[in-house]
PDB file of C-alpha atoms in Angstrom:
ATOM      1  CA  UNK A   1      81.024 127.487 155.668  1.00 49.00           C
ATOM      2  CA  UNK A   2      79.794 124.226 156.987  1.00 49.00           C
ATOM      3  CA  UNK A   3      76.332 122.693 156.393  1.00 50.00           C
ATOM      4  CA  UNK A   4      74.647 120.958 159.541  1.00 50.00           C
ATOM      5  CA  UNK A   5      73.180 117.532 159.069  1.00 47.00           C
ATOM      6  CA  UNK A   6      71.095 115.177 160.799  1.00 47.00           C
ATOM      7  CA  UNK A   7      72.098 111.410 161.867  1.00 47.00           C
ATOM      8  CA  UNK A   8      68.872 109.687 160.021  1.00 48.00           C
ATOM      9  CA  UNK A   9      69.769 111.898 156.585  1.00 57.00           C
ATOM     10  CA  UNK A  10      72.078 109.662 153.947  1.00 65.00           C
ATOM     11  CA  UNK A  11      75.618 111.084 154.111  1.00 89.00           C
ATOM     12  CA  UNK A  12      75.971 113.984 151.612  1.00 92.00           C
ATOM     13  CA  UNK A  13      79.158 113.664 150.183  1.00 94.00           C
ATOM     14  CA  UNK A  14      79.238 116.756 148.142  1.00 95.00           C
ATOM     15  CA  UNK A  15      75.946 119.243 147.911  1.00 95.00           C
ATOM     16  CA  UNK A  16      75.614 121.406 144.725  1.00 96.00           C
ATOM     17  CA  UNK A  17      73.279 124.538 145.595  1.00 94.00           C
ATOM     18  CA  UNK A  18      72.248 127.047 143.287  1.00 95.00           C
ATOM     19  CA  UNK A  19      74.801 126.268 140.992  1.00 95.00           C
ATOM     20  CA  UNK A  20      75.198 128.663 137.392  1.00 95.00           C
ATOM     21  CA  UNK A  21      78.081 128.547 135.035  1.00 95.00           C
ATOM     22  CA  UNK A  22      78.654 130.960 131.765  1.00 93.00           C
ATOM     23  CA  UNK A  23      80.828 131.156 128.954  1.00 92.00           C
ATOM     24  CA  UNK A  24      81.898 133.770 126.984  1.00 89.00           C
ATOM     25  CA  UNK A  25      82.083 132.970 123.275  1.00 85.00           C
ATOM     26  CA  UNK A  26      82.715 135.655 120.815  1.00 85.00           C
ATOM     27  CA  UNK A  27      81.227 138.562 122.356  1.00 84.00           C
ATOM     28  CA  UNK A  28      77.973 136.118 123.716  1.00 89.00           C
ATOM     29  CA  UNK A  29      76.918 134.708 127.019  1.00 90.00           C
ATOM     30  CA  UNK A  30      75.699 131.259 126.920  1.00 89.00           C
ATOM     31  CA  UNK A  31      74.380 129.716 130.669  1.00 89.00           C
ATOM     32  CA  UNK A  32      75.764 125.555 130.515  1.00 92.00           C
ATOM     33  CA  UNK A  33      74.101 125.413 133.932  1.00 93.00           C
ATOM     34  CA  UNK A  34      71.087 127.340 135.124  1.00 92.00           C
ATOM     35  CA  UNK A  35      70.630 127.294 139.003  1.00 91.00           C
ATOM     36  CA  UNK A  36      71.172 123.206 139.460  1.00 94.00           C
ATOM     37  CA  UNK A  37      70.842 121.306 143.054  1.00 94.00           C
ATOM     38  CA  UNK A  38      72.606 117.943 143.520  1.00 94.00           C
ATOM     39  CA  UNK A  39      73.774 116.275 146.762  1.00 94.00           C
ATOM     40  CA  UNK A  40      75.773 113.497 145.827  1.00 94.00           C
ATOM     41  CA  UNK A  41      76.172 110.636 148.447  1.00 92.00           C
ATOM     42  CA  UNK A  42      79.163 109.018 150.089  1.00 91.00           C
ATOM     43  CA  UNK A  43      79.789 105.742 148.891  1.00 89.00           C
ATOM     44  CA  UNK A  44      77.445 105.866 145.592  1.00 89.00           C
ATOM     45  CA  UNK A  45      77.324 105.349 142.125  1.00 90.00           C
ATOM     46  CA  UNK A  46      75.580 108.244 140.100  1.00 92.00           C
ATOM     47  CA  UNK A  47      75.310 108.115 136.143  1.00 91.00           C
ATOM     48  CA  UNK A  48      74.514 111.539 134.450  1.00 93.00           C
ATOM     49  CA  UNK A  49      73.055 111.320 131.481  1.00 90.00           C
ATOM     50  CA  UNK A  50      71.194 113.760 128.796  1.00 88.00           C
ATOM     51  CA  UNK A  51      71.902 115.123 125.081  1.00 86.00           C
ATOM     52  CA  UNK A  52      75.155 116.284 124.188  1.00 85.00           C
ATOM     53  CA  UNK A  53      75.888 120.213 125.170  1.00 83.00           C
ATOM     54  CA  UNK A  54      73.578 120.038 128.124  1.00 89.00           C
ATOM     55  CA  UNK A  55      75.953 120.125 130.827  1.00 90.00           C
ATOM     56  CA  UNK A  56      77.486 116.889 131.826  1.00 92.00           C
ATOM     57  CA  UNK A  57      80.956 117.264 131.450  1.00 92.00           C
ATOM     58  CA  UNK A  58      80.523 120.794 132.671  1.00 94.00           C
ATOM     59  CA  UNK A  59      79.404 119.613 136.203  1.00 95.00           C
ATOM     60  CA  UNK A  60      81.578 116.787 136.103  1.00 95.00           C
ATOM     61  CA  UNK A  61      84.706 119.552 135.804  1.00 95.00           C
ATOM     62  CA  UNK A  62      82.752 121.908 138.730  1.00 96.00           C
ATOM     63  CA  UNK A  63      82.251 118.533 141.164  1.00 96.00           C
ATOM     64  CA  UNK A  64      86.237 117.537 140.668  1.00 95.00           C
ATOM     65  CA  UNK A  65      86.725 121.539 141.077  1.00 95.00           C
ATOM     66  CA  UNK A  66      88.640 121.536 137.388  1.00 94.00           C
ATOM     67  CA  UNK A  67      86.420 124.614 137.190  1.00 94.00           C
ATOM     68  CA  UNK A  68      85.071 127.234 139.333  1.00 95.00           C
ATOM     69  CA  UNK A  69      80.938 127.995 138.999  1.00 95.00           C
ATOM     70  CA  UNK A  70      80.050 131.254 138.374  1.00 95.00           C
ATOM     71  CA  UNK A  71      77.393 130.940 140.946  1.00 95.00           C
ATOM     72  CA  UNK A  72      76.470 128.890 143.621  1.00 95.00           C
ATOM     73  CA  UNK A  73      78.103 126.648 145.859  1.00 95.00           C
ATOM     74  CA  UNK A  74      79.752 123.116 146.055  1.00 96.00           C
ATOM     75  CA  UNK A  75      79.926 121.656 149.814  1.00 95.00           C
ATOM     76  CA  UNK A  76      82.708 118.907 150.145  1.00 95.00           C
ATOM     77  CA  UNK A  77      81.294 117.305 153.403  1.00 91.00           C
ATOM     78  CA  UNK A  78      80.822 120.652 155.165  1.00 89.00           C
ATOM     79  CA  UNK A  79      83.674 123.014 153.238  1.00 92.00           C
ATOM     80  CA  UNK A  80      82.729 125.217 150.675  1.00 95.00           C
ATOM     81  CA  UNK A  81      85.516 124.327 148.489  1.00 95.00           C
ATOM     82  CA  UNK A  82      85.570 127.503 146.254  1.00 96.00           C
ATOM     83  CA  UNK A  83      86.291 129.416 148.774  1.00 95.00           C
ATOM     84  CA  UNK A  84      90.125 128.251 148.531  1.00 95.00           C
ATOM     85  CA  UNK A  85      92.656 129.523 146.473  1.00 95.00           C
ATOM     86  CA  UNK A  86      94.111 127.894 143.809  1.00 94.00           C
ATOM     87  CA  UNK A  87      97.082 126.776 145.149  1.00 93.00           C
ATOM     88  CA  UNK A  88      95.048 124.685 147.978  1.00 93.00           C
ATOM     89  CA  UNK A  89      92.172 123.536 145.359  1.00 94.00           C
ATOM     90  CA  UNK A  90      94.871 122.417 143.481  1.00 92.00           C
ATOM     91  CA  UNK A  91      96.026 120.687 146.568  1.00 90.00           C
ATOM     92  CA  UNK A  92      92.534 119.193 147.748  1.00 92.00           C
ATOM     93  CA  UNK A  93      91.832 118.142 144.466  1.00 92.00           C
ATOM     94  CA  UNK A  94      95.253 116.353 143.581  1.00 89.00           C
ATOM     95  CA  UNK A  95      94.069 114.510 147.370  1.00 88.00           C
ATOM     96  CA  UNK A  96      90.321 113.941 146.931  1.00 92.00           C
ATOM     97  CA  UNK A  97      89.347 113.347 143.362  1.00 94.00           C
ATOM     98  CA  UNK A  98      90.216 110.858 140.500  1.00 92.00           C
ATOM     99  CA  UNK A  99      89.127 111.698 136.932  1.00 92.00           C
ATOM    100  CA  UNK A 100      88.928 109.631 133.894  1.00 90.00           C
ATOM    101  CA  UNK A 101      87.857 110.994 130.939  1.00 87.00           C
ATOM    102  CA  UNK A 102      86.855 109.702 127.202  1.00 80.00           C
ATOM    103  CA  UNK A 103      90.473 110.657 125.836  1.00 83.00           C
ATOM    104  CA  UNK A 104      93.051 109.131 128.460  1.00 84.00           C
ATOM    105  CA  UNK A 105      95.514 112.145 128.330  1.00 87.00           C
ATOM    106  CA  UNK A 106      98.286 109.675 129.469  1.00 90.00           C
ATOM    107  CA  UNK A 107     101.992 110.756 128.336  1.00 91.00           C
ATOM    108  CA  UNK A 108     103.371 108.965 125.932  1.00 90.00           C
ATOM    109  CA  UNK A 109     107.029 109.274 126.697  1.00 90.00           C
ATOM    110  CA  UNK A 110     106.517 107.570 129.703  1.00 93.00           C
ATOM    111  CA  UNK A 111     105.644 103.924 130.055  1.00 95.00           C
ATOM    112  CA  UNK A 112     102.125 102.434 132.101  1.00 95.00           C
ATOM    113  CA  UNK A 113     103.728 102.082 135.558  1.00 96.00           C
ATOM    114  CA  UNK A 114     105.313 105.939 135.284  1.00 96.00           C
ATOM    115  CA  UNK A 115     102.024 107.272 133.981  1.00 96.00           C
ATOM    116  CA  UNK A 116     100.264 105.897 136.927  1.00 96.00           C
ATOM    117  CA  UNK A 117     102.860 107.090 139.307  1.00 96.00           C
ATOM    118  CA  UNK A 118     102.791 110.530 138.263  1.00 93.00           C
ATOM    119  CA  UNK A 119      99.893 111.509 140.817  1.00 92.00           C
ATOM    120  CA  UNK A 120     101.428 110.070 143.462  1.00 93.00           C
ATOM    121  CA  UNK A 121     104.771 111.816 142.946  1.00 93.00           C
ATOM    122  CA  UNK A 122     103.333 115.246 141.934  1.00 89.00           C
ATOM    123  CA  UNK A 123     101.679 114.612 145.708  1.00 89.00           C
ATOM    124  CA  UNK A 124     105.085 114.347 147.026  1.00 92.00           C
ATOM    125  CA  UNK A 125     104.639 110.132 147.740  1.00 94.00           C
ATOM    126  CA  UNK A 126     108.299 108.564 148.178  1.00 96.00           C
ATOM    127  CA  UNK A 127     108.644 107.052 144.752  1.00 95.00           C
ATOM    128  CA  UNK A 128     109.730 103.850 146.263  1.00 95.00           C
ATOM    129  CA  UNK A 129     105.928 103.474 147.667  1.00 96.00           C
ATOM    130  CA  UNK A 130     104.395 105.441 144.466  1.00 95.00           C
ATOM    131  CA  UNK A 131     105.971 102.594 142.559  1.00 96.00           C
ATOM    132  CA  UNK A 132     104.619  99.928 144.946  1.00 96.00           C
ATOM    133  CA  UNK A 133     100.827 101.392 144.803  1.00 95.00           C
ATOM    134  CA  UNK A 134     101.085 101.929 140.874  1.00 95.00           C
ATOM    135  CA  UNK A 135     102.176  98.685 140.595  1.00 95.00           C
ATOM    136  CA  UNK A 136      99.719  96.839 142.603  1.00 94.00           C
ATOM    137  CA  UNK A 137      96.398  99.212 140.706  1.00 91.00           C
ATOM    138  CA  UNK A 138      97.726  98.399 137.505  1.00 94.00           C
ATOM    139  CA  UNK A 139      97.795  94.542 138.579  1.00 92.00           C
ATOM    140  CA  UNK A 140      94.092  95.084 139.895  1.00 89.00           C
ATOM    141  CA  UNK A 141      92.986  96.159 136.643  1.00 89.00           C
ATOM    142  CA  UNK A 142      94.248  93.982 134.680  1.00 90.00           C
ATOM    143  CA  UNK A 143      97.642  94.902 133.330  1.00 91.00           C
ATOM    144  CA  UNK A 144     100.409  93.173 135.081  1.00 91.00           C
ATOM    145  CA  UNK A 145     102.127  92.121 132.323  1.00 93.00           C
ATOM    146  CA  UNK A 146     102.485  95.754 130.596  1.00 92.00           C
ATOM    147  CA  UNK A 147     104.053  97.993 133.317  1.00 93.00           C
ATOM    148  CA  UNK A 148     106.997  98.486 131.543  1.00 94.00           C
ATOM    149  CA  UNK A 149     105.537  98.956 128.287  1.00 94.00           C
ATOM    150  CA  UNK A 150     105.069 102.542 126.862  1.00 94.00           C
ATOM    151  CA  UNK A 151     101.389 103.142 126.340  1.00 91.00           C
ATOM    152  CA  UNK A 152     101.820 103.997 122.315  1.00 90.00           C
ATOM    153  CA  UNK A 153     101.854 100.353 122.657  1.00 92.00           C
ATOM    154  CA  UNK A 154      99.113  99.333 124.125  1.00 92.00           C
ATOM    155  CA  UNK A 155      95.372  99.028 122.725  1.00 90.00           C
ATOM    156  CA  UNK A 156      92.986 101.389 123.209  1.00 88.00           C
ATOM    157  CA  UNK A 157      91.115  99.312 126.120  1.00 88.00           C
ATOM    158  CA  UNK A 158      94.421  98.732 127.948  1.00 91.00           C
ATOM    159  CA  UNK A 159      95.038 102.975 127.791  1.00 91.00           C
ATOM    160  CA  UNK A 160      91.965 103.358 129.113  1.00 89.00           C
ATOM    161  CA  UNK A 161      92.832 100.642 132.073  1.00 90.00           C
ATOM    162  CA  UNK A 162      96.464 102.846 132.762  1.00 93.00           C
ATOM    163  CA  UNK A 163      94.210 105.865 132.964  1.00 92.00           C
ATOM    164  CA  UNK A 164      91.853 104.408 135.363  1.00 92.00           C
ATOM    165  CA  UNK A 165      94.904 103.008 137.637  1.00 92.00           C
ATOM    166  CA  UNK A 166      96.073 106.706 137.225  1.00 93.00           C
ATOM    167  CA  UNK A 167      92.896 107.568 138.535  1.00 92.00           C
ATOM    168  CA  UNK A 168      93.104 105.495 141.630  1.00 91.00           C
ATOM    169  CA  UNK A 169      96.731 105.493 142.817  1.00 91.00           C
ATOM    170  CA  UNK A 170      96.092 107.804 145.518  1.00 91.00           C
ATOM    171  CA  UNK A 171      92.862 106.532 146.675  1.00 90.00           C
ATOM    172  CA  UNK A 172      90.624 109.013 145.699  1.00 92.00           C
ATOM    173  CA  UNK A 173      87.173 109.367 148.052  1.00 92.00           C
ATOM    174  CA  UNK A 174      85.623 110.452 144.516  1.00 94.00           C
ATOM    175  CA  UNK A 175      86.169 109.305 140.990  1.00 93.00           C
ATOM    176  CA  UNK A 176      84.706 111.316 138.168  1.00 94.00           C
ATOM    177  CA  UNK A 177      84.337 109.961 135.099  1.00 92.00           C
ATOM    178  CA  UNK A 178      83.571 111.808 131.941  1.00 90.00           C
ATOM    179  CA  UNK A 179      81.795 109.450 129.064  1.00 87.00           C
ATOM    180  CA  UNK A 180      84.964 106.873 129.861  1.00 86.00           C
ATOM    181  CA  UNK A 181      83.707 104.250 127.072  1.00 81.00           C
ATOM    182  CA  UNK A 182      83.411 107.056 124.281  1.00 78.00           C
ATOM    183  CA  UNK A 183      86.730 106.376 122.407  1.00 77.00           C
ATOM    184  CA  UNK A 184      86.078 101.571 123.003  1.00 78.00           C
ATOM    185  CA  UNK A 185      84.073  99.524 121.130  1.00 79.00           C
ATOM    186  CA  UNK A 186      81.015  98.524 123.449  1.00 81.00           C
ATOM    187  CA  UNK A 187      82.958  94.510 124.617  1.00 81.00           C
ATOM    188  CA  UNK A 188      85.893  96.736 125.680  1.00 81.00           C
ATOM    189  CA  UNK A 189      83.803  99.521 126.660  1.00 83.00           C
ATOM    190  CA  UNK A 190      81.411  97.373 128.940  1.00 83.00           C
ATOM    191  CA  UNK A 191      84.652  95.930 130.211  1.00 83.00           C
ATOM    192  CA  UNK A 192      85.812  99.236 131.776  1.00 84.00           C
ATOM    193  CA  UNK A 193      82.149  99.975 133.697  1.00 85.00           C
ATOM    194  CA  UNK A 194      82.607  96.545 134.869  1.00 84.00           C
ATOM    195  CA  UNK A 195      86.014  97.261 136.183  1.00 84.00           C
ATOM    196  CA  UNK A 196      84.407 100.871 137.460  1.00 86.00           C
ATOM    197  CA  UNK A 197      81.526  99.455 139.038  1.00 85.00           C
ATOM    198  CA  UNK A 198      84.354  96.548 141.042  1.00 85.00           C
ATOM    199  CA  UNK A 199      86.589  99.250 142.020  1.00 84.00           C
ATOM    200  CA  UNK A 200      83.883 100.976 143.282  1.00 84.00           C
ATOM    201  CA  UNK A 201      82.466  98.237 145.147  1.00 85.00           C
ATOM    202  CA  UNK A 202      85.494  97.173 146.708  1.00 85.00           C
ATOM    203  CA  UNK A 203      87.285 100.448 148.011  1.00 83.00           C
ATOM    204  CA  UNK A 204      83.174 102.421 148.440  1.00 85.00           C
ATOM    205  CA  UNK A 205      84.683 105.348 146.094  1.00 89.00           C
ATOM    206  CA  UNK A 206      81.854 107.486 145.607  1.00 93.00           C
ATOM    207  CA  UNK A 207      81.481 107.009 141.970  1.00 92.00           C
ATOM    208  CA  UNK A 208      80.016 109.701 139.259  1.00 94.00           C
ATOM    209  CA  UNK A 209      79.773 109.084 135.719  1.00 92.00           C
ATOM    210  CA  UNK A 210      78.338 111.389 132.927  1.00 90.00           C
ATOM    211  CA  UNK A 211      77.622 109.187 129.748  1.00 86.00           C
ATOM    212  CA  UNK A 212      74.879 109.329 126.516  1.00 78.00           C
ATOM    213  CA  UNK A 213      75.261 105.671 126.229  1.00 74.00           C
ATOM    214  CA  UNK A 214      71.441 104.252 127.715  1.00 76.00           C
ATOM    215  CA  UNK A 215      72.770 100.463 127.855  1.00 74.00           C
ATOM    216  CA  UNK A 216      76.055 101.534 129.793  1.00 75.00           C
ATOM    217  CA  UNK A 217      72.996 103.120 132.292  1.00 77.00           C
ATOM    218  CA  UNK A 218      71.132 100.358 132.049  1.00 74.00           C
ATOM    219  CA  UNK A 219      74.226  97.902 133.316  1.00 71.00           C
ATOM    220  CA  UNK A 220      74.541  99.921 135.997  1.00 70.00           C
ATOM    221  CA  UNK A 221      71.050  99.738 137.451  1.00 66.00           C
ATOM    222  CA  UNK A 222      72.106 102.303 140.096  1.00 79.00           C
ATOM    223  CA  UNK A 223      71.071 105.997 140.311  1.00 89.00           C
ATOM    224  CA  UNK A 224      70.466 108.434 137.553  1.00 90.00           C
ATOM    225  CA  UNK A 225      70.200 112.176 137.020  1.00 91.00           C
ATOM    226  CA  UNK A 226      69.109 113.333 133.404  1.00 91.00           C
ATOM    227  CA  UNK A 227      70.248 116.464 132.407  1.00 93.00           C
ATOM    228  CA  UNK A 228      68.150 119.388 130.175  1.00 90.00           C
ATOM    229  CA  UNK A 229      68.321 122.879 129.287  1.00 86.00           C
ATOM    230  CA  UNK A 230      71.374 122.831 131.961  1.00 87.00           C
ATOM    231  CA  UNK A 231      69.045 121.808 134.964  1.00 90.00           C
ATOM    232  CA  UNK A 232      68.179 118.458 136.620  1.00 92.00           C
ATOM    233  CA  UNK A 233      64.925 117.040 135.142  1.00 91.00           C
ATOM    234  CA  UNK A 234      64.640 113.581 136.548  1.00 89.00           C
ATOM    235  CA  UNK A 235      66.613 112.007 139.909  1.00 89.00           C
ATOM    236  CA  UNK A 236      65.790 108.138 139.236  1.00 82.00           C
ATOM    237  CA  UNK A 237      67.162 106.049 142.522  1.00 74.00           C
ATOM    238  CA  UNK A 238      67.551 102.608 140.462  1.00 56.00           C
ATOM    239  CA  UNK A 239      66.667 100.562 137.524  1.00 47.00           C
ATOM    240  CA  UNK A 240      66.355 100.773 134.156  1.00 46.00           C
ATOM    241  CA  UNK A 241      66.950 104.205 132.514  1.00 46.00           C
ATOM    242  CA  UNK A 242      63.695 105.637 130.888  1.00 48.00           C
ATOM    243  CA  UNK A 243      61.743 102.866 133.031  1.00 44.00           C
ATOM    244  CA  UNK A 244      60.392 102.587 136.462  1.00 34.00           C
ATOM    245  CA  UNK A 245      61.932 100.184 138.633  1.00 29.00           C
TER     246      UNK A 245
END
């Protein structure tokens, strides 16, 4: 189903309407997300913030298309996207989205430069030129000096680093990240949004990050949603979260 826009509107990216999502625990229904509307704009960085259990990570997983709402729709610049099966979701996702998450899931039988590869070869990239794009990421962020090392190895802030090349290798129009700073201390923590926010900037990923953490936010100074009761309840444009700007 495509959605019509106008030249003067911003370009909507992805648009969330009428969106509801249940689960099903032990014999009860409990609604995550109750009838939310979100367009999310090419090119821009969104922090979504609120209490724990309100949502986040649950739209996070619906936006990246990890799961399927119950209700509503999600528009991927004119496609309704659950309207595909699960082999091509799989495919459009593995093509469109990045995701880092708090835990960075990488394997650990595998080294930093295989790890970051893996998308790219699961996509069906030669592995000559998967090896050439992992390689150059992981030199972007930082870690040019650990490709070969296996990433039981490396600290915390350098797994998170693999997982955010991982992220990236096959140039993702949308990265999705999932409180990425929950498992760092806050230096190596703030060193990650830094790295974000840069990545961002320089290859205008549309960039959407669900955190609890109000000075992460507040480094940011870009636009926030706050999450309650599984509903948007504030849509700041910039500046400091909990102030006006």
């Amino acid at each position: 189903m495509a959605v019509a826009s106008t030249a003067a509107s911003p370009a909507v990216k992805i648009a969330v309407q009428g969106l509801v999502k249940t689960f099903t625990t032990n014999g009860n229904v409990v609604e995550v997300i109750k009838g939310l509307d979100l367009n999310v704009y090419a090119g821009e960085t969104l922090a979504v913030v609120g209490a724990s259990g309100v949502g986040k990570s649950t739209l996070l997983h619906i936006l990246g298309t990890l799961e399927r709402p119950t209700r509503g729709t999600v528009i991927w610049e004119g496609e309704e996207v659950f309207t595909l099966d699960d082999r091509r979701l799989a495919a459009f996702r593995n093509r469109k989205v990045g995701f880092v998450f708090q835990f960075h899931y990488l394997l650990p039988e595998f080294d930093a430069l295989e790890n970051v590869m893996m998308p790219a070869l699961i996509a069906r990239v030669p592995k000559s030129k998967a090896r050439e794009d992992a390689e150059a990421i992981l030199v972007r962020v930082g870690l040019q000096h650990r490709l070969r090392h296996r990433v039981s190895t490396l600290s915390g802030g350098e797994q998170q680093r693999v997982a955010v090349a991982r992220a990236l290798v096959l140039k993702p129009e949308v990265l999705l990240a999932d409180e990425p700073t929950g498992n760092l201390d806050s230096h190596t923590g703030a060193d990650i949004i830094d790295l974000l926010c840069a990545i961002r900037e320089e290859k205008q990923t549309t960039l959407v990050m669900a955190t609890h953490d109000a000075a992460i936010v507040d480094s940011m100074r870009k636009r926030v949603i706050e999450l309650e009761y599984g509903k948007v309840v504030r849509d700041q444009s910039r500046g400091v979260y909990g102030q006006a700007y």
